[in-house]
CSV table of C-alpha atoms in Angstrom, one decimal:
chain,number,residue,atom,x,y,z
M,11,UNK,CA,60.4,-56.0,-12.2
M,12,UNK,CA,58.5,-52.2,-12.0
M,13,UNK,CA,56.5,-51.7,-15.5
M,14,UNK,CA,55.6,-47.7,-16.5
M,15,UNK,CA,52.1,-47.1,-15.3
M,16,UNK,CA,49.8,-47.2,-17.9
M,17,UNK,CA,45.9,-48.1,-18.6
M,18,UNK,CA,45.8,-51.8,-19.6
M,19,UNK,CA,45.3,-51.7,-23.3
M,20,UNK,CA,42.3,-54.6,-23.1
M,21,UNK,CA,41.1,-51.8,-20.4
M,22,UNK,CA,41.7,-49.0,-22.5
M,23,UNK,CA,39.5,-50.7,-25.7
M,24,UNK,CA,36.7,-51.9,-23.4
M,25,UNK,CA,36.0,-48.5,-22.1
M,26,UNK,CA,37.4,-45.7,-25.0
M,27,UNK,CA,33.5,-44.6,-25.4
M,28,UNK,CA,33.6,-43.2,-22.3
M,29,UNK,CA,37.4,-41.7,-21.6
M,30,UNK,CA,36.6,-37.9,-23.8
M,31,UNK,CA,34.1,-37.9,-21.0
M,32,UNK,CA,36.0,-38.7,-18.2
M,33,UNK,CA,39.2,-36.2,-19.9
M,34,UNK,CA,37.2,-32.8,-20.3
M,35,UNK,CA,35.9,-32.9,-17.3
M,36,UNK,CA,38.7,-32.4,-14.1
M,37,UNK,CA,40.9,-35.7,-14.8
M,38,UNK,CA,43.6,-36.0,-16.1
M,39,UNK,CA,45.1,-39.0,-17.9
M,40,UNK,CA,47.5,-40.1,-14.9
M,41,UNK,CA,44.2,-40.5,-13.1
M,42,UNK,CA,43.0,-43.1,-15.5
M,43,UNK,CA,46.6,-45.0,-15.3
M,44,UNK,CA,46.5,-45.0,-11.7
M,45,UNK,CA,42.3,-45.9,-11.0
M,46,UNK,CA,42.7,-48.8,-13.6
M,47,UNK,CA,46.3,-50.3,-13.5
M,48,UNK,CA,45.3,-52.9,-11.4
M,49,UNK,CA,42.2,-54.1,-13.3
M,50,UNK,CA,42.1,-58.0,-14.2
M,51,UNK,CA,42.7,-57.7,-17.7
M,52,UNK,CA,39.9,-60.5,-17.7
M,53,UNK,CA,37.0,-58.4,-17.1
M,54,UNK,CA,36.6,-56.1,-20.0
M,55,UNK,CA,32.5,-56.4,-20.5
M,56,UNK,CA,31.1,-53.3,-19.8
M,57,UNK,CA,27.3,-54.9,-19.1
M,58,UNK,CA,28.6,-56.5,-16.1
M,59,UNK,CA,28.4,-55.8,-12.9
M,60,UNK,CA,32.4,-57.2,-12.0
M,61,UNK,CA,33.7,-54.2,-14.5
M,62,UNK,CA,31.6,-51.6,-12.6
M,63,UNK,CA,33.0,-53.3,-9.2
M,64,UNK,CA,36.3,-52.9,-10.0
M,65,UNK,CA,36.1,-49.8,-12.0
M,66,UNK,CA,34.2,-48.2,-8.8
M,67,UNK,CA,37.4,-49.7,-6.6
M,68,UNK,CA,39.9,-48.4,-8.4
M,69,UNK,CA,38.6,-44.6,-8.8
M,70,UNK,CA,37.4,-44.3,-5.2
M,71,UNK,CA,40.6,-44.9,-4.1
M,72,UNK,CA,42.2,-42.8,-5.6
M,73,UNK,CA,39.7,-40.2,-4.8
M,74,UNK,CA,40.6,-41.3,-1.6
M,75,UNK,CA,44.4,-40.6,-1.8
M,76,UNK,CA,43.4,-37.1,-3.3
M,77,UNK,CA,41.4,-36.5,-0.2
M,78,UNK,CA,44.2,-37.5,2.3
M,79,UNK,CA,46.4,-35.2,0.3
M,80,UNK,CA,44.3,-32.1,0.1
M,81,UNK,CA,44.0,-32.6,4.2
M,82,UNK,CA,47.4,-32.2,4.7
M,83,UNK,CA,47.9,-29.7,1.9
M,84,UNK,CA,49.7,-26.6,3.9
M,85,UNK,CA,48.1,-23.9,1.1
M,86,UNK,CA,44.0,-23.1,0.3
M,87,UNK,CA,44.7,-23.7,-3.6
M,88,UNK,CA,46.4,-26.8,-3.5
M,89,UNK,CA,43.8,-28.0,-1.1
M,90,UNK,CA,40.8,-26.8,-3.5
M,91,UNK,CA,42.9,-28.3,-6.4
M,92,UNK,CA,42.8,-31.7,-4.7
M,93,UNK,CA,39.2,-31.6,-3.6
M,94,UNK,CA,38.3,-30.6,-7.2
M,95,UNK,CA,40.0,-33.7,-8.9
M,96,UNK,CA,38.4,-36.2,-5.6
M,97,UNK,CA,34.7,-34.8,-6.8
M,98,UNK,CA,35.5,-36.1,-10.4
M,99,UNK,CA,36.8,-39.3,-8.8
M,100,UNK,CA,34.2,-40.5,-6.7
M,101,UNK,CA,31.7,-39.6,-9.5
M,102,UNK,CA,33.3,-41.7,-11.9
M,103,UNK,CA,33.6,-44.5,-9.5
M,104,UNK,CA,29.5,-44.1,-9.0
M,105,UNK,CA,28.7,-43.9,-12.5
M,106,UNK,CA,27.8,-46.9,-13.4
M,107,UNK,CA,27.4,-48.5,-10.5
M,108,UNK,CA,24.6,-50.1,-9.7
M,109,UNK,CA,24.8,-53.2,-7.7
M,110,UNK,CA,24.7,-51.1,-4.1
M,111,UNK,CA,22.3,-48.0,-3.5
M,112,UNK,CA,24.1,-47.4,-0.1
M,113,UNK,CA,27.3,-46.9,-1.5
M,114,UNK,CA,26.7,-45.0,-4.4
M,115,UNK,CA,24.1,-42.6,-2.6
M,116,UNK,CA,27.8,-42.4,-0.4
M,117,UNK,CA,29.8,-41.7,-3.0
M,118,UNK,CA,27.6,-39.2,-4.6
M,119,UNK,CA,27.3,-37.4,-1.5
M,120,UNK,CA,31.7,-37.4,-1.4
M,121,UNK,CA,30.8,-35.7,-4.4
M,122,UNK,CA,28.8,-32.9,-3.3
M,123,UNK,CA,31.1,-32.5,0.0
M,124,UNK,CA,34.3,-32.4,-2.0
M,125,UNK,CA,33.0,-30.0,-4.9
M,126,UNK,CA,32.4,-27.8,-2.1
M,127,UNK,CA,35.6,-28.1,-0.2
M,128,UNK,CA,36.7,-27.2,-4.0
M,129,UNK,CA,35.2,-23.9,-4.5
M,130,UNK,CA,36.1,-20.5,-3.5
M,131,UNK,CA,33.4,-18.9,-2.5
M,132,UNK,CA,35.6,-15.3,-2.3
M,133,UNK,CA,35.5,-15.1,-6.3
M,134,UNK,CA,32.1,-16.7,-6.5
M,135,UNK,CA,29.7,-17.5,-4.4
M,136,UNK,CA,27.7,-20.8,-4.8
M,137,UNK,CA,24.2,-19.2,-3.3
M,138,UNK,CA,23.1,-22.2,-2.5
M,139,UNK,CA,19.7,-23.1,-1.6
M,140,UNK,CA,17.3,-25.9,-1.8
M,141,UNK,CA,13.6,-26.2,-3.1
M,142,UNK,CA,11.1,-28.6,-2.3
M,143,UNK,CA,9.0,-30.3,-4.8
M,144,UNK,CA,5.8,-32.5,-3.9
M,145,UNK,CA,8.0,-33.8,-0.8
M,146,UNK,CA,11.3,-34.1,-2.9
M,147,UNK,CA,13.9,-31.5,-1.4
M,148,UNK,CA,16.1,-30.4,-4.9
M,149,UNK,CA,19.6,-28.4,-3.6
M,150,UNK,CA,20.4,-25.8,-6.5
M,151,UNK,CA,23.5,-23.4,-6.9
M,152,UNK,CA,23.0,-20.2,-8.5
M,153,UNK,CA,26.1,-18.7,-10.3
M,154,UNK,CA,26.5,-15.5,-10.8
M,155,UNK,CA,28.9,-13.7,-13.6
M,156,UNK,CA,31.4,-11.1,-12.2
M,157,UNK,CA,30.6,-7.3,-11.4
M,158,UNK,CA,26.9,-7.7,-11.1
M,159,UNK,CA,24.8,-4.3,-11.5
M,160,UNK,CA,22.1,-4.6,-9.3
M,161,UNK,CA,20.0,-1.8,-11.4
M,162,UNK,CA,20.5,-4.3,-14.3
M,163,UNK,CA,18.3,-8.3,-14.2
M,164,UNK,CA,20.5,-11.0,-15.6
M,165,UNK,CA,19.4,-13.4,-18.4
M,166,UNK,CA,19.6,-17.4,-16.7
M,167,UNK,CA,20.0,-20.3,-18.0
M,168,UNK,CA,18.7,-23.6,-15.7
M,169,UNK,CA,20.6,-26.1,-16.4
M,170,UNK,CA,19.6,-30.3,-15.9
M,171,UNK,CA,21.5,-33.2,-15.7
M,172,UNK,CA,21.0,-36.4,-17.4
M,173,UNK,CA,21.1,-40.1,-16.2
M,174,UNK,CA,23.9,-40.4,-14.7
M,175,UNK,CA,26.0,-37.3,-14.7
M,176,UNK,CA,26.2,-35.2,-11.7
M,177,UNK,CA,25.7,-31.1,-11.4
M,178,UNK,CA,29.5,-30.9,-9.5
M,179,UNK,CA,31.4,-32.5,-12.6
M,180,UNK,CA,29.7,-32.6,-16.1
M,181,UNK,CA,27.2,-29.8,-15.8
M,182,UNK,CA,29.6,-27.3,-13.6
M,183,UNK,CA,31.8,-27.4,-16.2
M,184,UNK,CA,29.1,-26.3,-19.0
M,185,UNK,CA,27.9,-23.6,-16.5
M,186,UNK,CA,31.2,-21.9,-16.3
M,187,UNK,CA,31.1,-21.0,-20.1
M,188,UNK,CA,27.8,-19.4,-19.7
M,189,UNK,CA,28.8,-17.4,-16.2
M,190,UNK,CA,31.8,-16.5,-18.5
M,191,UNK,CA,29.6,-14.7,-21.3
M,192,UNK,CA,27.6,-13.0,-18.7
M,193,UNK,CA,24.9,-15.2,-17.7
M,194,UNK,CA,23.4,-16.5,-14.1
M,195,UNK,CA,23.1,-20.1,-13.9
M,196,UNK,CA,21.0,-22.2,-12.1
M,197,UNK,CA,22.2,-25.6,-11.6
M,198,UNK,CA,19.7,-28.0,-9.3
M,199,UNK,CA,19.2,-31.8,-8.4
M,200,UNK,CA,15.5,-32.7,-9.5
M,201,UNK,CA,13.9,-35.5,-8.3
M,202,UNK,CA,16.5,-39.0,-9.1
M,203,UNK,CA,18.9,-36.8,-10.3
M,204,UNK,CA,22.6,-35.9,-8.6
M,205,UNK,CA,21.8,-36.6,-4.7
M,206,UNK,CA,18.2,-37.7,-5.4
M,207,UNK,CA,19.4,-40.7,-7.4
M,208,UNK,CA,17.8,-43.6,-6.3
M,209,UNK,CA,16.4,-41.3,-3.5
M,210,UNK,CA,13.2,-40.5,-5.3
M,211,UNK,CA,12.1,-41.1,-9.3
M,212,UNK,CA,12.3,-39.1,-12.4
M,213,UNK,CA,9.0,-37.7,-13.1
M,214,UNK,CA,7.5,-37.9,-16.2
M,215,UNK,CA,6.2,-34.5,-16.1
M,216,UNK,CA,9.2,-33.2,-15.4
M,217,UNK,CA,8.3,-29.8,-16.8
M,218,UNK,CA,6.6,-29.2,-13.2
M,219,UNK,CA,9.6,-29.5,-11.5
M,220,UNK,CA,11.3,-27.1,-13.4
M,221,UNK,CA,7.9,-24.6,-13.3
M,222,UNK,CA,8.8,-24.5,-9.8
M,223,UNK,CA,12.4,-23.4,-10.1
M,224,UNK,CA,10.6,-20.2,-12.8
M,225,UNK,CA,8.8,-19.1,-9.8
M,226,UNK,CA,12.0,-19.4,-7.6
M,227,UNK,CA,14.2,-17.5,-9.9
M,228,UNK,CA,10.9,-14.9,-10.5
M,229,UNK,CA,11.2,-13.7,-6.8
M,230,UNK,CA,14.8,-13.2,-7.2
M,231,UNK,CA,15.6,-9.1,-8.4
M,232,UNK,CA,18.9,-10.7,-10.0
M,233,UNK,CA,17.5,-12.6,-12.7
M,234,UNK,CA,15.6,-11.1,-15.5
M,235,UNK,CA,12.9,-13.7,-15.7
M,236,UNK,CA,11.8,-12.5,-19.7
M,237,UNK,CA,15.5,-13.9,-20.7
M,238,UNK,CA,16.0,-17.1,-19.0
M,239,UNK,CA,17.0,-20.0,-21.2
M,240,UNK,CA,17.1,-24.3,-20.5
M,241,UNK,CA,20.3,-26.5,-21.2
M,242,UNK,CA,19.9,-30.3,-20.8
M,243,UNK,CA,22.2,-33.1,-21.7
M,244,UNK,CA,21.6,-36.7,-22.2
M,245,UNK,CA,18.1,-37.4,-20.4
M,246,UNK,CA,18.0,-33.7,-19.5
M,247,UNK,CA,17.8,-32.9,-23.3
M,248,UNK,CA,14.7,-34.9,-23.3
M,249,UNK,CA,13.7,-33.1,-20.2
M,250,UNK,CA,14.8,-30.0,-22.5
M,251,UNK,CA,12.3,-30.4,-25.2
M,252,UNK,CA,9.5,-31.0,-22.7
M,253,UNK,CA,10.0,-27.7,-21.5
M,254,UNK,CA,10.2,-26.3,-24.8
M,255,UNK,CA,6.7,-27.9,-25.5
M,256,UNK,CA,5.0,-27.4,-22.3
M,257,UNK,CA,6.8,-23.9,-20.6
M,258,UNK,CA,8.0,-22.3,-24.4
M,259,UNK,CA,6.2,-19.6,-23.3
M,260,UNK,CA,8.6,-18.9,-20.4
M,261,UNK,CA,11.6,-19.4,-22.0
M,262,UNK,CA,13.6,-17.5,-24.5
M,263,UNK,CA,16.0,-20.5,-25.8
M,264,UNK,CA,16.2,-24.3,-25.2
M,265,UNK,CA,19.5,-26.0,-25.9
M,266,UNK,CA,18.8,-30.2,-26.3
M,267,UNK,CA,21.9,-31.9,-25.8
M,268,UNK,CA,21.6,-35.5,-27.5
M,269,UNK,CA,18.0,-35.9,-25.9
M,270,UNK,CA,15.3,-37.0,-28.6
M,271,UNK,CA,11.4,-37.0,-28.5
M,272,UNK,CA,11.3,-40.8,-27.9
M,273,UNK,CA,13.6,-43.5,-26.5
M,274,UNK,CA,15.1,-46.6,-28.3
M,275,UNK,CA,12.9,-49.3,-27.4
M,276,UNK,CA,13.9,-50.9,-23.9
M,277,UNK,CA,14.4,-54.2,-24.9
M,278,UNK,CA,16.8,-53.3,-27.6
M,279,UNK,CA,19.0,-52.0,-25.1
M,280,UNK,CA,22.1,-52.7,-24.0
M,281,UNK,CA,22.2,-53.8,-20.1
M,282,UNK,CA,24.2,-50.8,-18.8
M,283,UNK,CA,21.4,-48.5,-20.3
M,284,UNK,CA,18.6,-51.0,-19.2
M,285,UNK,CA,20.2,-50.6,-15.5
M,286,UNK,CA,20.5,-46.9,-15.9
M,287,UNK,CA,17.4,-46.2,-17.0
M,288,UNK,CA,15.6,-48.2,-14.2
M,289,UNK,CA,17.8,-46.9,-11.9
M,290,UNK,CA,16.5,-43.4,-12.1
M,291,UNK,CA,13.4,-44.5,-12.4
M,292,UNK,CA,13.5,-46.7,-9.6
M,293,UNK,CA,11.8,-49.7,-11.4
M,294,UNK,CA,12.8,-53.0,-10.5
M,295,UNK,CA,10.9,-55.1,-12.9
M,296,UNK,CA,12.3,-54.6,-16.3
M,297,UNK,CA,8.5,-55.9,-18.0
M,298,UNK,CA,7.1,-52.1,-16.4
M,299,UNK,CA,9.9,-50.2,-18.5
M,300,UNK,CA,8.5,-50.2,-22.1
M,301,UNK,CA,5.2,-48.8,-20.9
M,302,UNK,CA,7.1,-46.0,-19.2
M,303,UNK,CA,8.8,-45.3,-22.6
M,304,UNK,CA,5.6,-44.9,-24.2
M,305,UNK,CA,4.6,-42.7,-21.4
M,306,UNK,CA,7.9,-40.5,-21.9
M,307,UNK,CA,7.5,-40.1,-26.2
M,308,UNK,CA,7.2,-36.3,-26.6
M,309,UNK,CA,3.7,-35.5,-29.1
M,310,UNK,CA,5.3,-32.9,-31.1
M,311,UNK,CA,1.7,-31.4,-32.4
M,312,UNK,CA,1.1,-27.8,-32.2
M,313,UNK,CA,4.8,-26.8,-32.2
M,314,UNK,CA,6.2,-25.0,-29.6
M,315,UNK,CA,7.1,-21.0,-28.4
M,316,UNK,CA,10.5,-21.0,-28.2
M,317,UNK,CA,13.8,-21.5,-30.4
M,318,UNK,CA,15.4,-25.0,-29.8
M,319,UNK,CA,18.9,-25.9,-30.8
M,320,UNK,CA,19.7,-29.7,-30.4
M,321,UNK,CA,23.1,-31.4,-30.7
M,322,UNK,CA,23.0,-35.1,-32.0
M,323,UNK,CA,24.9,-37.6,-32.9
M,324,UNK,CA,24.1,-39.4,-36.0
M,325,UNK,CA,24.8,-42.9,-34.8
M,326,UNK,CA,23.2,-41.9,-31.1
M,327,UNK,CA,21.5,-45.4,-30.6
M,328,UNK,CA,19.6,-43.9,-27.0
M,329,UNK,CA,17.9,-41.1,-28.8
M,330,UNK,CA,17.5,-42.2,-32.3
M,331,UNK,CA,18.7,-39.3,-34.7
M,332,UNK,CA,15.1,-39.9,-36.6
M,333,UNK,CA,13.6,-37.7,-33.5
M,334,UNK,CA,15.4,-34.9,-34.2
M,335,UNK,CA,14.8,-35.0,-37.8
M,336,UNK,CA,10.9,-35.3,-36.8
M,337,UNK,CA,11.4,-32.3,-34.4
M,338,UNK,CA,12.7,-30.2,-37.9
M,339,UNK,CA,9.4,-31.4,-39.5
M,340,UNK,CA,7.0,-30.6,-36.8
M,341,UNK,CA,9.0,-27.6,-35.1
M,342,UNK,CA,9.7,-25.8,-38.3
M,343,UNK,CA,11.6,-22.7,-37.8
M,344,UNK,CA,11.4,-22.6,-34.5
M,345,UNK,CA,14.1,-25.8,-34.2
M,346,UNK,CA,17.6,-26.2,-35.7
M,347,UNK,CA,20.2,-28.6,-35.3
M,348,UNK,CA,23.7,-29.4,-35.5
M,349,UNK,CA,24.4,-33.2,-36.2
M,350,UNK,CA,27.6,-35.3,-36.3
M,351,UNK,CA,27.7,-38.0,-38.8
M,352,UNK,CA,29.9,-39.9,-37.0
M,353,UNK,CA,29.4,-39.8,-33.3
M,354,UNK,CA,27.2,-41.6,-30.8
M,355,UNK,CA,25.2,-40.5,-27.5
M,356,UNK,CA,26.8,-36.7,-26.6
M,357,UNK,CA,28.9,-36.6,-29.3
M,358,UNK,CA,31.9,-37.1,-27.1
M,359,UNK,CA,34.4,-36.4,-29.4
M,360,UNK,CA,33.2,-33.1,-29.9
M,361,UNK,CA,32.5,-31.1,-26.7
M,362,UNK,CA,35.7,-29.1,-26.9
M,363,UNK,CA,33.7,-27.1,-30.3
M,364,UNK,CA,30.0,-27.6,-29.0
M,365,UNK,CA,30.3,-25.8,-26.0
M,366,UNK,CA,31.4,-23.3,-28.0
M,367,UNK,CA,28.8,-23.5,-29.9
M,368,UNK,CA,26.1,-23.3,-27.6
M,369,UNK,CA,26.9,-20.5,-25.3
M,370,UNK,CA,27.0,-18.6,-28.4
M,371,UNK,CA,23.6,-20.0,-29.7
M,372,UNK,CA,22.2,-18.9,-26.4
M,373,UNK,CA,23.9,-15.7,-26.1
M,374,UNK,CA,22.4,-14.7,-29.8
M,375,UNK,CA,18.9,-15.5,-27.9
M,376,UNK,CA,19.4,-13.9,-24.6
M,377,UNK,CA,20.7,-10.8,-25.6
M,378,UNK,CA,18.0,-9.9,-28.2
């Protein structure tokens, strides 16, 4: 006999850190039921690779069946409407899937083909473009807010991903609030992130990669380069406050999202975040990762020339909440934070106020 469709509850328990996540950005609850009501109710540990197999199975397919849909679909809405929920699909498949490079370099790229089967270019244009970096090619979009003057440079904000979220699904979705209050955005695939994952490594000077997009967006009459500003989440707050320390000077306003000054010690990691983290880094011997980390701690010394806002969890056992209490003692005035006592890495629980929160930070510091 038929039962209702529903996410197993041993399912559901093993994987509730991540569903506010998956549920702000483009899916919907029936996608969960449906990518995870046939997963064994056996395999509910997260840190091994069976769960990512099956998790990956389950929401590829039905990115699939959204892509067979949106082919037959008879109106350009509908179709963009189906694309849009395949992109968040085969990224959530992907996520945390490590076990095959060749098939999550495939489904990232489904990704990036669906997103832009999604968007409708009449009401805004993508501009898309691509830069190359020391041999690494990084694909950007630059959005634009509506009724641009051309007499009249827009304040930017360039925006970077973190581990393991890609621009088309997490950081899109960020970007829209800012286009909304008026602002460009700049949105780009550094080296092992979105496309480049696994592709080519994270630098650790990461600040180079983004001094490169500055000199990009400084030949373009569209963007006022005195008023551009730096979002990052996850990793890409840590790649945030390196800018703020080594590029303050070129940048009105950073926003940290749940990045830190220094990592929680490899080996005290759990083995998703151990795989992610080499992952991006393309490190195959775990014994070279806690050197790396001592190479990524940010030296806070001599401050830094711009404002920083970071967002932190209290219990955020990536990026311990004692780095952002050491960025208040060495930043001083130039650094203020909003922590919540009871969340974890990006505050999950929370986005639906923060994003608030920060395009309103940033639009006090852009517009002065």
């Amino acid at each position: 006999m038929n039962t209702p469709l529903s996410v197993p509850e041993e399912i559901y328990l093993a994987c509730r850190y991540f569903l506010p996540r998956i549920l702000f950005w483009q899916s919907q609850w029936g996608d969960l039921a449906i990518a995870l009501s046939n997963f064994p109710k056996s395999c509910t540990d997260v840190s091994t690779p069976e769960f990512w197999e099956h998790w990956k199975s389950g929401w590829s397919d039905l990115g699939d069946r959204y892509v067979a849909q949106a082919e037959t679909c008879s109106y350009k809405m509908g179709q963009r409407h189906l694309f849009r929920s395949a992109t968040s699909c085969y990224h959530w498949a992907e996520f945390m899937y490590f076990s095959d490079s060749d098939q999550k370099g495939a489904l990232r790229q489904r990704v990036k083909d669906c997103f832009v089967k999604s968007w409708d270019e009449n009401v805004r244009p993508l501009n898309r473009d691509k830069i190359d970096w020391n041999g690494v090619e990084i694909p950007y979009y630059l959005l634009l807010p509506d009724c641009v003057d051309p007499h009249q440079p827009l304040p930017c904000v360039i925006m970077s991903n973190g581990l393991d979220s890609v621009t088309e699904v997490e950081v899109i979705t960020f970007a829209e609030h800012f286009v909304n209050r008026g602002f460009a955005a700049f949105l780009f695939d550094g080296p092992g992130q979105g496309i480049n994952l696994g592709r080519s490594p994270i630098p650790v000077n990461f600040e180079e990669v983004v001094d490169s997009i500055i000199d990009t967006l400084s030949a373009d009459a569209r963007i006022d380069e005195k008023r551009l500003g730096f979002f990052g989440v996850s990793f890409g707050g840590y790649i945030a406050l390196r800018v703020a320390k080594h590029l303050g000077n070129k940048f009105k306003a950073v926003v940290n999202l749940s990045g830190g000054p220094y990592i929680t010690p490899f080996e005290k990691m759990k083995r998703r975040l151990k795989e992610d983290f080499q992952y991006a880094f393309m490190q195959p011997e775990k014994t070279a990762m806690p050197n790396l980390f001592a190479r990524l701690t940010l030296d806070l010394s001599g401050g830094c020339e711009t404002n920083v806002l970071s967002i932190h969890g209290e219990l955020d056992d990536i990026f311990p909440v004692s780095g952002i209490q050491d960025l208040d003692h060495k930043w001083g005035d130039r650094h203020e934070a909003i922590i919540y006592e009871q969340e974890v890495h990006v505050c999950l629980n929370h986005i639906n106020q923060y994003i608030v929160a920060i395009v309103d930070w940033m639009g006090s510091q852009l517009t002065l």
